[in-house]
PDB file of C-alpha atoms and ligand atoms in Angstrom:
ATOM      1  CA  UNK A   1       5.323  16.890 -12.600  1.00  0.00           C
ATOM      2  CA  UNK A   2       9.503  16.629 -13.295  1.00  0.00           C
ATOM      3  CA  UNK A   3      10.424  14.026 -14.892  1.00  0.00           C
ATOM      4  CA  UNK A   4      14.286  15.218 -15.019  1.00  0.00           C
ATOM      5  CA  UNK A   5      16.608  13.756 -12.190  1.00  0.00           C
ATOM      6  CA  UNK A   6      15.837  15.541  -9.061  1.00  0.00           C
ATOM      7  CA  UNK A   7      18.060  17.410  -6.847  1.00  0.00           C
ATOM      8  CA  UNK A   8      15.433  17.004  -3.589  1.00  0.00           C
ATOM      9  CA  UNK A   9      13.839  14.102  -3.446  1.00  0.00           C
ATOM     10  CA  UNK A  10      11.934  14.821  -0.070  1.00  0.00           C
ATOM     11  CA  UNK A  11      10.014  17.659  -1.501  1.00  0.00           C
ATOM     12  CA  UNK A  12       9.487  15.766  -4.433  1.00  0.00           C
ATOM     13  CA  UNK A  13       7.371  13.149  -2.389  1.00  0.00           C
ATOM     14  CA  UNK A  14       5.883  15.711  -0.305  1.00  0.00           C
ATOM     15  CA  UNK A  15       4.391  16.960  -3.339  1.00  0.00           C
ATOM     16  CA  UNK A  16       3.875  13.269  -5.250  1.00  0.00           C
ATOM     17  CA  UNK A  17       2.008  13.144  -1.623  1.00  0.00           C
ATOM     18  CA  UNK A  18      -0.296  16.527  -2.060  1.00  0.00           C
ATOM     19  CA  UNK A  19      -1.375  15.197  -6.043  1.00  0.00           C
ATOM     20  CA  UNK A  20      -2.661  12.006  -4.630  1.00  0.00           C
ATOM     21  CA  UNK A  21      -4.523  13.402  -2.043  1.00  0.00           C
ATOM     22  CA  UNK A  22      -5.954  16.068  -5.124  1.00  0.00           C
ATOM     23  CA  UNK A  23      -6.293  13.386  -7.236  1.00  0.00           C
ATOM     24  CA  UNK A  24      -8.306  10.622  -4.809  1.00  0.00           C
ATOM     25  CA  UNK A  25     -10.729  14.026  -3.811  1.00  0.00           C
ATOM     26  CA  UNK A  26     -11.580  14.364  -7.325  1.00  0.00           C
ATOM     27  CA  UNK A  27     -11.910  10.883  -8.107  1.00  0.00           C
ATOM     28  CA  UNK A  28     -14.463  10.685  -5.050  1.00  0.00           C
ATOM     29  CA  UNK A  29     -16.621  13.696  -6.170  1.00  0.00           C
ATOM     30  CA  UNK A  30     -17.248  12.327  -9.875  1.00  0.00           C
ATOM     31  CA  UNK A  31     -18.887   9.101  -8.591  1.00  0.00           C
ATOM     32  CA  UNK A  32     -22.244  11.356  -8.439  1.00  0.00           C
ATOM     33  CA  UNK A  33     -23.138   9.890  -5.430  1.00  0.00           C
ATOM     34  CA  UNK A  34     -25.713  10.305  -2.594  1.00  0.00           C
ATOM     35  CA  UNK A  35     -24.469  12.883  -0.061  1.00  0.00           C
ATOM     36  CA  UNK A  36     -23.938  10.420   2.915  1.00  0.00           C
ATOM     37  CA  UNK A  37     -22.459   8.023   1.420  1.00  0.00           C
ATOM     38  CA  UNK A  38     -19.701  10.341  -0.671  1.00  0.00           C
ATOM     39  CA  UNK A  39     -18.936  11.806   2.893  1.00  0.00           C
ATOM     40  CA  UNK A  40     -18.471   8.136   4.041  1.00  0.00           C
ATOM     41  CA  UNK A  41     -16.179   7.772   0.853  1.00  0.00           C
ATOM     42  CA  UNK A  42     -14.394  10.693   1.451  1.00  0.00           C
ATOM     43  CA  UNK A  43     -13.476  10.143   5.090  1.00  0.00           C
ATOM     44  CA  UNK A  44     -12.727   6.689   4.287  1.00  0.00           C
ATOM     45  CA  UNK A  45      -9.741   7.653   1.338  1.00  0.00           C
ATOM     46  CA  UNK A  46      -9.148  11.439   1.661  1.00  0.00           C
ATOM     47  CA  UNK A  47      -7.804  11.378   5.077  1.00  0.00           C
ATOM     48  CA  UNK A  48      -3.825  12.194   4.982  1.00  0.00           C
ATOM     49  CA  UNK A  49      -2.642   8.136   4.751  1.00  0.00           C
ATOM     50  CA  UNK A  50       0.878   8.032   3.737  1.00  0.00           C
ATOM     51  CA  UNK A  51       0.332   7.177   0.427  1.00  0.00           C
ATOM     52  CA  UNK A  52       3.089   4.469   0.261  1.00  0.00           C
ATOM     53  CA  UNK A  53       1.462   2.420  -2.644  1.00  0.00           C
ATOM     54  CA  UNK A  54       0.215   5.109  -4.865  1.00  0.00           C
ATOM     55  CA  UNK A  55       3.467   7.089  -4.673  1.00  0.00           C
ATOM     56  CA  UNK A  56       5.462   3.507  -5.527  1.00  0.00           C
ATOM     57  CA  UNK A  57       3.062   3.362  -8.835  1.00  0.00           C
ATOM     58  CA  UNK A  58       4.386   6.496 -10.112  1.00  0.00           C
ATOM     59  CA  UNK A  59       8.040   6.359  -8.733  1.00  0.00           C
ATOM     60  CA  UNK A  60       8.093   2.971 -10.650  1.00  0.00           C
ATOM     61  CA  UNK A  61       6.388   4.225 -13.669  1.00  0.00           C
ATOM     62  CA  UNK A  62       9.430   7.145 -13.546  1.00  0.00           C
ATOM     63  CA  UNK A  63      12.187   4.506 -12.223  1.00  0.00           C
ATOM     64  CA  UNK A  64      11.230   2.760 -16.363  1.00  0.00           C
ATOM     65  CA  UNK A  65      10.759   5.769 -18.100  1.00  0.00           C
ATOM     66  CA  UNK A  66       7.201   6.418 -18.054  1.00  0.00           C
ATOM     67  CA  UNK A  67       5.850   9.526 -16.703  1.00  0.00           C
ATOM     68  CA  UNK A  68       4.237  10.503 -13.611  1.00  0.00           C
ATOM     69  CA  UNK A  69       0.720  11.507 -15.115  1.00  0.00           C
ATOM     70  CA  UNK A  70       0.680   8.005 -16.990  1.00  0.00           C
ATOM     71  CA  UNK A  71       0.661   6.013 -14.112  1.00  0.00           C
ATOM     72  CA  UNK A  72      -1.587   8.266 -12.063  1.00  0.00           C
ATOM     73  CA  UNK A  73      -5.160   6.228 -12.522  1.00  0.00           C
ATOM     74  CA  UNK A  74      -3.730   3.211 -11.504  1.00  0.00           C
ATOM     75  CA  UNK A  75      -1.963   4.842  -8.797  1.00  0.00           C
ATOM     76  CA  UNK A  76      -5.618   5.847  -7.333  1.00  0.00           C
ATOM     77  CA  UNK A  77      -6.855   2.381  -8.416  1.00  0.00           C
ATOM     78  CA  UNK A  78      -4.073   1.288  -5.641  1.00  0.00           C
ATOM     79  CA  UNK A  79      -4.630   3.476  -3.121  1.00  0.00           C
ATOM     80  CA  UNK A  80      -8.370   2.825  -3.271  1.00  0.00           C
ATOM     81  CA  UNK A  81      -8.101  -1.044  -2.479  1.00  0.00           C
ATOM     82  CA  UNK A  82      -5.915   0.326   0.163  1.00  0.00           C
ATOM     83  CA  UNK A  83      -8.632   2.714   1.932  1.00  0.00           C
ATOM     84  CA  UNK A  84     -11.081  -0.332   1.268  1.00  0.00           C
ATOM     85  CA  UNK A  85      -8.838  -2.941   3.078  1.00  0.00           C
ATOM     86  CA  UNK A  86      -8.404  -0.350   6.189  1.00  0.00           C
ATOM     87  CA  UNK A  87     -12.003   0.484   6.574  1.00  0.00           C
ATOM     88  CA  UNK A  88     -12.903  -3.413   6.634  1.00  0.00           C
ATOM     89  CA  UNK A  89      -9.862  -4.210   8.589  1.00  0.00           C
ATOM     90  CA  UNK A  90     -10.737  -1.567  11.598  1.00  0.00           C
ATOM     91  CA  UNK A  91     -14.687  -3.262  11.580  1.00  0.00           C
ATOM     92  CA  UNK A  92     -16.007  -4.704  14.986  1.00  0.00           C
ATOM     93  CA  UNK A  93     -15.686  -8.075  13.507  1.00  0.00           C
ATOM     94  CA  UNK A  94     -12.115  -8.155  12.294  1.00  0.00           C
ATOM     95  CA  UNK A  95      -9.571  -5.510  14.185  1.00  0.00           C
ATOM     96  CA  UNK A  96     -12.175  -3.737  16.176  1.00  0.00           C
ATOM     97  CA  UNK A  97     -10.112  -0.580  16.006  1.00  0.00           C
ATOM     98  CA  UNK A  98     -11.094   2.847  16.781  1.00  0.00           C
ATOM     99  CA  UNK A  99      -8.686   4.692  15.565  1.00  0.00           C
ATOM    100  CA  UNK A 100      -7.227   5.274  11.963  1.00  0.00           C
ATOM    101  CA  UNK A 101      -4.906   7.747  10.913  1.00  0.00           C
ATOM    102  CA  UNK A 102      -5.605   9.850  13.923  1.00  0.00           C
ATOM    103  CA  UNK A 103      -9.315  10.041  13.584  1.00  0.00           C
ATOM    104  CA  UNK A 104     -12.390   7.958  14.536  1.00  0.00           C
ATOM    105  CA  UNK A 105     -12.804   5.319  12.531  1.00  0.00           C
ATOM    106  CA  UNK A 106     -15.304   5.006   9.368  1.00  0.00           C
ATOM    107  CA  UNK A 107     -17.643   2.848  11.351  1.00  0.00           C
ATOM    108  CA  UNK A 108     -17.395   4.441  14.839  1.00  0.00           C
ATOM    109  CA  UNK A 109     -17.822   7.989  13.271  1.00  0.00           C
ATOM    110  CA  UNK A 110     -21.021   6.790  10.675  1.00  0.00           C
ATOM    111  CA  UNK A 111     -22.428   3.253  11.913  1.00  0.00           C
ATOM    112  CA  UNK A 112     -21.092  -0.137  10.730  1.00  0.00           C
ATOM    113  CA  UNK A 113     -23.716  -0.476   7.780  1.00  0.00           C
ATOM    114  CA  UNK A 114     -21.953   2.762   6.271  1.00  0.00           C
ATOM    115  CA  UNK A 115     -18.914   1.308   6.804  1.00  0.00           C
ATOM    116  CA  UNK A 116     -19.058  -1.795   4.772  1.00  0.00           C
ATOM    117  CA  UNK A 117     -20.992  -0.358   2.338  1.00  0.00           C
ATOM    118  CA  UNK A 118     -18.737   2.521   1.849  1.00  0.00           C
ATOM    119  CA  UNK A 119     -15.814   0.228   1.940  1.00  0.00           C
ATOM    120  CA  UNK A 120     -17.846  -2.392  -0.792  1.00  0.00           C
ATOM    121  CA  UNK A 121     -18.023   0.684  -3.122  1.00  0.00           C
ATOM    122  CA  UNK A 122     -14.409   1.640  -3.270  1.00  0.00           C
ATOM    123  CA  UNK A 123     -13.485  -1.950  -5.095  1.00  0.00           C
ATOM    124  CA  UNK A 124     -15.498  -1.368  -8.090  1.00  0.00           C
ATOM    125  CA  UNK A 125     -14.107   2.366  -8.327  1.00  0.00           C
ATOM    126  CA  UNK A 126     -10.937   1.259  -7.905  1.00  0.00           C
ATOM    127  CA  UNK A 127     -11.008  -1.312 -10.689  1.00  0.00           C
ATOM    128  CA  UNK A 128     -12.665   1.602 -13.045  1.00  0.00           C
ATOM    129  CA  UNK A 129      -9.965   3.563 -12.958  1.00  0.00           C
ATOM    130  CA  UNK A 130      -7.820   1.444 -14.938  1.00  0.00           C
ATOM    131  CA  UNK A 131     -10.438   1.911 -18.266  1.00  0.00           C
ATOM    132  CA  UNK A 132      -9.467   5.040 -19.156  1.00  0.00           C
ATOM    133  CA  UNK A 133      -7.875   6.341 -22.766  1.00  0.00           C
ATOM    134  CA  UNK A 134      -4.136   6.262 -20.872  1.00  0.00           C
ATOM    135  CA  UNK A 135      -4.122   3.150 -21.498  1.00  0.00           C
ATOM    136  CA  UNK A 136      -3.993   0.406 -24.469  1.00  0.00           C
ATOM    137  CA  UNK A 137      -6.088  -2.490 -23.688  1.00  0.00           C
ATOM    138  CA  UNK A 138      -3.144  -4.377 -23.397  1.00  0.00           C
ATOM    139  CA  UNK A 139      -2.416  -2.110 -20.406  1.00  0.00           C
ATOM    140  CA  UNK A 140      -6.092  -2.516 -19.481  1.00  0.00           C
ATOM    141  CA  UNK A 141      -5.550  -6.205 -19.106  1.00  0.00           C
ATOM    142  CA  UNK A 142      -2.581  -6.369 -17.373  1.00  0.00           C
ATOM    143  CA  UNK A 143      -3.326  -3.448 -14.841  1.00  0.00           C
ATOM    144  CA  UNK A 144      -6.726  -5.603 -13.928  1.00  0.00           C
ATOM    145  CA  UNK A 145      -5.127  -8.621 -13.641  1.00  0.00           C
ATOM    146  CA  UNK A 146      -2.132  -7.188 -11.441  1.00  0.00           C
ATOM    147  CA  UNK A 147      -4.619  -5.844  -9.071  1.00  0.00           C
ATOM    148  CA  UNK A 148      -7.232  -8.354  -8.436  1.00  0.00           C
ATOM    149  CA  UNK A 149      -4.516 -11.115  -7.693  1.00  0.00           C
ATOM    150  CA  UNK A 150      -3.028  -8.679  -5.136  1.00  0.00           C
ATOM    151  CA  UNK A 151      -6.535  -7.911  -3.704  1.00  0.00           C
ATOM    152  CA  UNK A 152      -7.414 -11.822  -3.239  1.00  0.00           C
ATOM    153  CA  UNK A 153      -4.088 -12.567  -2.155  1.00  0.00           C
ATOM    154  CA  UNK A 154      -4.518  -9.507   0.769  1.00  0.00           C
ATOM    155  CA  UNK A 155      -7.818 -11.157   1.709  1.00  0.00           C
ATOM    156  CA  UNK A 156      -5.899 -14.733   1.583  1.00  0.00           C
ATOM    157  CA  UNK A 157      -3.180 -12.668   3.717  1.00  0.00           C
ATOM    158  CA  UNK A 158      -5.845 -10.974   6.119  1.00  0.00           C
ATOM    159  CA  UNK A 159      -7.669 -14.883   6.629  1.00  0.00           C
ATOM    160  CA  UNK A 160      -4.287 -16.643   7.741  1.00  0.00           C
ATOM    161  CA  UNK A 161      -3.586 -13.404  10.233  1.00  0.00           C
ATOM    162  CA  UNK A 162      -7.032 -13.309  11.964  1.00  0.00           C
ATOM    163  CA  UNK A 163      -8.842 -16.462  11.067  1.00  0.00           C
ATOM    164  CA  UNK A 164      -5.978 -19.142  10.806  1.00  0.00           C
ATOM    165  CA  UNK A 165      -5.617 -22.105   8.674  1.00  0.00           C
ATOM    166  CA  UNK A 166      -1.727 -21.519   7.628  1.00  0.00           C
ATOM    167  CA  UNK A 167      -0.046 -24.347   6.025  1.00  0.00           C
ATOM    168  CA  UNK A 168       1.156 -26.850   9.058  1.00  0.00           C
ATOM    169  CA  UNK A 169       4.611 -28.036   7.518  1.00  0.00           C
ATOM    170  CA  UNK A 170       6.075 -23.946   7.718  1.00  0.00           C
ATOM    171  CA  UNK A 171       7.900 -23.235  10.247  1.00  0.00           C
ATOM    172  CA  UNK A 172       6.990 -20.282  12.507  1.00  0.00           C
ATOM    173  CA  UNK A 173       9.159 -17.686  10.060  1.00  0.00           C
ATOM    174  CA  UNK A 174       7.656 -19.301   7.001  1.00  0.00           C
ATOM    175  CA  UNK A 175       4.375 -18.889   8.351  1.00  0.00           C
ATOM    176  CA  UNK A 176       4.887 -15.138   9.413  1.00  0.00           C
ATOM    177  CA  UNK A 177       6.334 -14.667   5.567  1.00  0.00           C
ATOM    178  CA  UNK A 178       2.911 -16.348   4.241  1.00  0.00           C
ATOM    179  CA  UNK A 179       0.829 -14.371   6.387  1.00  0.00           C
ATOM    180  CA  UNK A 180       2.211 -11.117   5.485  1.00  0.00           C
ATOM    181  CA  UNK A 181       3.759 -11.250   1.553  1.00  0.00           C
ATOM    182  CA  UNK A 182      -0.247 -11.662   1.203  1.00  0.00           C
ATOM    183  CA  UNK A 183      -1.701  -9.141   3.600  1.00  0.00           C
ATOM    184  CA  UNK A 184       0.783  -6.613   3.504  1.00  0.00           C
ATOM    185  CA  UNK A 185       3.372  -7.252   0.314  1.00  0.00           C
ATOM    186  CA  UNK A 186       1.214  -8.325  -2.611  1.00  0.00           C
ATOM    187  CA  UNK A 187      -0.290  -4.779  -3.019  1.00  0.00           C
ATOM    188  CA  UNK A 188       2.793  -3.336  -2.139  1.00  0.00           C
ATOM    189  CA  UNK A 189       4.021  -5.627  -4.982  1.00  0.00           C
ATOM    190  CA  UNK A 190       1.617  -5.046  -7.498  1.00  0.00           C
ATOM    191  CA  UNK A 191       1.576  -1.351  -6.812  1.00  0.00           C
ATOM    192  CA  UNK A 192       5.207  -1.349  -7.859  1.00  0.00           C
ATOM    193  CA  UNK A 193       4.523  -3.596 -11.015  1.00  0.00           C
ATOM    194  CA  UNK A 194       1.407  -1.464 -11.994  1.00  0.00           C
ATOM    195  CA  UNK A 195       3.646   1.602 -12.064  1.00  0.00           C
ATOM    196  CA  UNK A 196       6.163  -0.867 -14.804  1.00  0.00           C
ATOM    197  CA  UNK A 197       3.564  -1.226 -17.103  1.00  0.00           C
ATOM    198  CA  UNK A 198       2.260   1.924 -16.995  1.00  0.00           C
ATOM    199  CA  UNK A 199       5.826   2.953 -18.096  1.00  0.00           C
ATOM    200  CA  UNK A 200       6.130   0.218 -20.573  1.00  0.00           C
ATOM    201  CA  UNK A 201       8.923  -1.651 -18.879  1.00  0.00           C
ATOM    202  CA  UNK A 202      10.843  -4.380 -20.550  1.00  0.00           C
ATOM    203  CA  UNK A 203      10.651  -7.756 -19.414  1.00  0.00           C
ATOM    204  CA  UNK A 204      13.615  -7.177 -17.437  1.00  0.00           C
ATOM    205  CA  UNK A 205      12.643  -3.814 -16.437  1.00  0.00           C
ATOM    206  CA  UNK A 206       9.387  -5.715 -15.137  1.00  0.00           C
ATOM    207  CA  UNK A 207      11.568  -8.353 -13.262  1.00  0.00           C
ATOM    208  CA  UNK A 208      13.062  -6.100 -12.062  1.00  0.00           C
ATOM    209  CA  UNK A 209      11.040  -3.767 -10.284  1.00  0.00           C
ATOM    210  CA  UNK A 210       8.895  -6.807  -9.186  1.00  0.00           C
ATOM    211  CA  UNK A 211      11.963  -7.649  -7.124  1.00  0.00           C
ATOM    212  CA  UNK A 212      12.064  -4.143  -5.871  1.00  0.00           C
ATOM    213  CA  UNK A 213       8.428  -4.448  -4.951  1.00  0.00           C
ATOM    214  CA  UNK A 214       8.851  -7.851  -2.844  1.00  0.00           C
ATOM    215  CA  UNK A 215      11.681  -6.564  -0.845  1.00  0.00           C
ATOM    216  CA  UNK A 216      10.169  -3.196  -0.133  1.00  0.00           C
ATOM    217  CA  UNK A 217       6.880  -4.916   0.777  1.00  0.00           C
ATOM    218  CA  UNK A 218       8.576  -7.087   2.935  1.00  0.00           C
ATOM    219  CA  UNK A 219      10.388  -4.361   4.497  1.00  0.00           C
ATOM    220  CA  UNK A 220       7.433  -2.236   4.908  1.00  0.00           C
ATOM    221  CA  UNK A 221       5.321  -4.936   7.308  1.00  0.00           C
ATOM    222  CA  UNK A 222       8.596  -5.728   9.457  1.00  0.00           C
ATOM    223  CA  UNK A 223       8.657  -2.027  10.205  1.00  0.00           C
ATOM    224  CA  UNK A 224       5.421  -1.788  10.614  1.00  0.00           C
ATOM    225  CA  UNK A 225       5.628  -4.335  13.321  1.00  0.00           C
ATOM    226  CA  UNK A 226       8.979  -2.378  14.869  1.00  0.00           C
ATOM    227  CA  UNK A 227       6.476   0.614  15.156  1.00  0.00           C
ATOM    228  CA  UNK A 228       3.559  -0.942  16.518  1.00  0.00           C
ATOM    229  CA  UNK A 229       6.424  -2.285  19.268  1.00  0.00           C
ATOM    230  CA  UNK A 230       7.636   1.210  20.239  1.00  0.00           C
ATOM    231  CA  UNK A 231       6.023   3.805  18.250  1.00  0.00           C
ATOM    232  CA  UNK A 232       3.371   6.547  19.447  1.00  0.00           C
ATOM    233  CA  UNK A 233      -0.087   6.173  19.001  1.00  0.00           C
ATOM    234  CA  UNK A 234      -0.380   9.961  18.314  1.00  0.00           C
ATOM    235  CA  UNK A 235       2.674   9.720  15.816  1.00  0.00           C
ATOM    236  CA  UNK A 236       1.316   6.880  13.849  1.00  0.00           C
ATOM    237  CA  UNK A 237      -2.484   7.861  14.156  1.00  0.00           C
ATOM    238  CA  UNK A 238      -3.686   4.500  15.235  1.00  0.00           C
ATOM    239  CA  UNK A 239      -3.539   2.621  18.437  1.00  0.00           C
ATOM    240  CA  UNK A 240      -0.159   0.323  18.956  1.00  0.00           C
ATOM    241  CA  UNK A 241       1.064  -2.283  21.120  1.00  0.00           C
ATOM    242  CA  UNK A 242      -2.068  -3.816  19.656  1.00  0.00           C
ATOM    243  CA  UNK A 243      -0.313  -6.659  17.946  1.00  0.00           C
ATOM    244  CA  UNK A 244       1.405  -8.030  21.278  1.00  0.00           C
ATOM    245  CA  UNK A 245      -2.144  -7.396  23.297  1.00  0.00           C
ATOM    246  CA  UNK A 246      -3.834  -9.659  20.380  1.00  0.00           C
ATOM    247  CA  UNK A 247      -1.011 -12.280  20.893  1.00  0.00           C
ATOM    248  CA  UNK A 248      -0.029 -11.870  16.742  1.00  0.00           C
ATOM    249  CA  UNK A 249       2.877 -13.363  15.628  1.00  0.00           C
ATOM    250  CA  UNK A 250       5.411 -10.552  14.390  1.00  0.00           C
ATOM    251  CA  UNK A 251       8.606 -10.249  13.205  1.00  0.00           C
ATOM    252  CA  UNK A 252      10.475  -8.809  16.306  1.00  0.00           C
ATOM    253  CA  UNK A 253       7.851 -11.264  18.429  1.00  0.00           C
ATOM    254  CA  UNK A 254       9.552 -14.139  15.937  1.00  0.00           C
ATOM    255  CA  UNK A 255      13.346 -13.163  15.268  1.00  0.00           C
ATOM    256  CA  UNK A 256      13.717  -9.628  17.581  1.00  0.00           C
ATOM    257  CA  UNK A 257      14.338  -6.470  17.599  1.00  0.00           C
ATOM    258  CA  UNK A 258      17.820  -7.187  16.511  1.00  0.00           C
ATOM    259  CA  UNK A 259      17.293  -9.225  13.923  1.00  0.00           C
ATOM    260  CA  UNK A 260      14.208  -7.343  12.667  1.00  0.00           C
ATOM    261  CA  UNK A 261      16.066  -4.083  12.630  1.00  0.00           C
ATOM    262  CA  UNK A 262      18.877  -6.204  10.537  1.00  0.00           C
ATOM    263  CA  UNK A 263      16.677  -7.795   7.989  1.00  0.00           C
ATOM    264  CA  UNK A 264      15.089  -4.411   7.468  1.00  0.00           C
ATOM    265  CA  UNK A 265      18.362  -3.025   6.448  1.00  0.00           C
ATOM    266  CA  UNK A 266      19.187  -6.170   3.979  1.00  0.00           C
ATOM    267  CA  UNK A 267      16.041  -5.807   2.505  1.00  0.00           C
ATOM    268  CA  UNK A 268      16.549  -1.879   1.692  1.00  0.00           C
ATOM    269  CA  UNK A 269      19.824  -3.151   0.249  1.00  0.00           C
ATOM    270  CA  UNK A 270      17.913  -6.318  -1.753  1.00  0.00           C
ATOM    271  CA  UNK A 271      15.601  -3.574  -3.431  1.00  0.00           C
ATOM    272  CA  UNK A 272      18.353  -0.921  -4.010  1.00  0.00           C
ATOM    273  CA  UNK A 273      20.581  -3.576  -5.659  1.00  0.00           C
ATOM    274  CA  UNK A 274      17.449  -4.316  -7.371  1.00  0.00           C
ATOM    275  CA  UNK A 275      16.542  -0.676  -9.087  1.00  0.00           C
ATOM    276  CA  UNK A 276      20.201   0.033  -9.516  1.00  0.00           C
ATOM    277  CA  UNK A 277      20.458  -0.459 -13.237  1.00  0.00           C
ATOM    278  CA  UNK A 278      16.894   0.867 -14.607  1.00  0.00           C
ATOM    279  CA  UNK A 279      16.751   3.022 -17.711  1.00  0.00           C
ATOM    280  CA  UNK A 280      14.633   6.055 -15.883  1.00  0.00           C
ATOM    281  CA  UNK A 281      14.961   8.436 -12.960  1.00  0.00           C
ATOM    282  CA  UNK A 282      15.401   6.296 -10.420  1.00  0.00           C
ATOM    283  CA  UNK A 283      16.666   9.036  -7.940  1.00  0.00           C
ATOM    284  CA  UNK A 284      13.115   9.255  -6.061  1.00  0.00           C
ATOM    285  CA  UNK A 285      12.327   5.791  -6.066  1.00  0.00           C
ATOM    286  CA  UNK A 286      15.291   4.983  -3.954  1.00  0.00           C
ATOM    287  CA  UNK A 287      14.973   7.850  -1.758  1.00  0.00           C
ATOM    288  CA  UNK A 288      11.589   6.686  -1.167  1.00  0.00           C
ATOM    289  CA  UNK A 289      12.929   3.173  -0.252  1.00  0.00           C
ATOM    290  CA  UNK A 290      15.040   4.792   2.312  1.00  0.00           C
ATOM    291  CA  UNK A 291      12.279   6.725   3.944  1.00  0.00           C
ATOM    292  CA  UNK A 292      10.513   3.209   4.149  1.00  0.00           C
ATOM    293  CA  UNK A 293      13.066   1.362   5.922  1.00  0.00           C
ATOM    294  CA  UNK A 294      13.646   4.611   8.065  1.00  0.00           C
ATOM    295  CA  UNK A 295       9.781   5.602   9.308  1.00  0.00           C
ATOM    296  CA  UNK A 296       9.020   6.183  12.568  1.00  0.00           C
ATOM    297  CA  UNK A 297       4.478   6.705  11.268  1.00  0.00           C
TER     298      UNK A 297
HETATM  299  C1  GRG B 301     -11.531  -7.017   0.277  1.00  0.00           C
HETATM  300  C2  GRG B 301     -10.231  -5.451  -0.075  1.00  0.00           C
HETATM  301  C3  GRG B 301     -10.438  -6.183   0.427  1.00  0.00           C
HETATM  302  C4  GRG B 301     -10.536  -6.195   2.058  1.00  0.00           C
HETATM  303  C5  GRG B 301     -11.058  -6.933   2.779  1.00  0.00           C
HETATM  304  C6  GRG B 301      -9.868  -6.551   5.567  1.00  0.00           C
HETATM  305  C7  GRG B 301      -9.148  -7.015   4.520  1.00  0.00           C
HETATM  306  C8  GRG B 301     -10.249  -7.819   3.848  1.00  0.00           C
HETATM  307  C9  GRG B 301      -7.652  -6.994   4.257  1.00  0.00           C
HETATM  308  C10 GRG B 301      -7.042  -5.962   4.924  1.00  0.00           C
HETATM  309  C11 GRG B 301      -5.508  -6.057   4.834  1.00  0.00           C
HETATM  310  C12 GRG B 301      -5.011  -5.151   5.946  1.00  0.00           C
HETATM  311  C13 GRG B 301      -5.556  -4.397   6.653  1.00  0.00           C
HETATM  312  C14 GRG B 301      -3.212  -5.073   5.599  1.00  0.00           C
HETATM  313  C15 GRG B 301      -2.948  -3.665   6.908  1.00  0.00           C
HETATM  314  C16 GRG B 301      -1.886  -3.552   5.557  1.00  0.00           C
HETATM  315  C17 GRG B 301      -0.829  -2.192   6.630  1.00  0.00           C
HETATM  316  C18 GRG B 301       0.379  -2.531   6.924  1.00  0.00           C
HETATM  317  C19 GRG B 301      -1.987  -1.189   6.883  1.00  0.00           C
HETATM  318  C20 GRG B 301      -1.414   0.198   6.836  1.00  0.00           C
HETATM  319  O1  GRG B 301      -0.865   0.516   6.098  1.00  0.00           O
HETATM  320  P1  GRG B 301      -0.111   2.346   5.920  1.00  0.00           P
HETATM  321  O2  GRG B 301       0.311   2.421   7.183  1.00  0.00           O
HETATM  322  O3  GRG B 301      -1.649   3.072   6.070  1.00  0.00           O
HETATM  323  O4  GRG B 301       0.457   2.580   4.533  1.00  0.00           O
HETATM  324  P2  GRG B 301      -1.656   4.770   5.711  1.00  0.00           P
HETATM  325  O5  GRG B 301      -3.002   5.301   7.003  1.00  0.00           O
HETATM  326  O6  GRG B 301      -0.386   5.844   6.201  1.00  0.00           O
HETATM  327  O7  GRG B 301      -2.161   4.273   4.252  1.00  0.00           O
END
């Protein structure tokens, strides 16, 4: 994998996504699982997701002068947590979705019990990635803490979004931010911070990457809401228009479509500014940030 300034960032991103897919496949196979559980876990993980979170981990490591290889176990850990959350999110008791990444959801394919259990399995497998020779004990502790905090924040966000219980003193926009800062933003931010830890970032660099991660995490959700409103199910690989149908609070629903698009532009700029003075190669990270603002799936 190249570490120098990259003349073709798009090709680099495609390469990064391919490598992540291979690493995820290897990781599940190494678990030595009974065949039906291995099939279910692979189905949940190795299935053409966009790999946004692990790509951020790798690229944030690169942006502070680290290597992609050093960041790989963390990238895999973050993506396993994400895949776990998608399997459980799709379950009948939560979002009750039949389609994910263009294919039947795991509970539709293998039954609810297997979907719950295969999802459960991904949690310990994720954390065990962080216990490896590549990381010092201090790094292992910091990475574990970051991932654990983001995972519990994600559950909090999911509870707010599906069950409720948001602090009542917050206005509509603040409530929306509170849901998404937890549900989607926390894991994206920690994906970035973990990359910084893997790349031995200075405290200032860690701060800059954290600012980048907060901005890009919120931006990701606003783009997601816009895609749910206007995108095609075929392109997105899951049902669209579900938010409106379920009466969910969304950015376009709360502040309007045009204001949501402006917010995306503003957050993209904030993220860009945060990484403008990093010591490593932030070119691919910067291109990825642009792609995240413009994505249609
Ligand atoms: C304890 C890990 C755990 C989970 C239980 C179900 C749950 C609590 C949390 C769900 C959180 C959730 C589903 C957030 C949605 C985030 C989101 C926008 C997902 C779509 O992400 P993409 O577009 O998907 O990156 P791909 O398929 O590309 O990976």
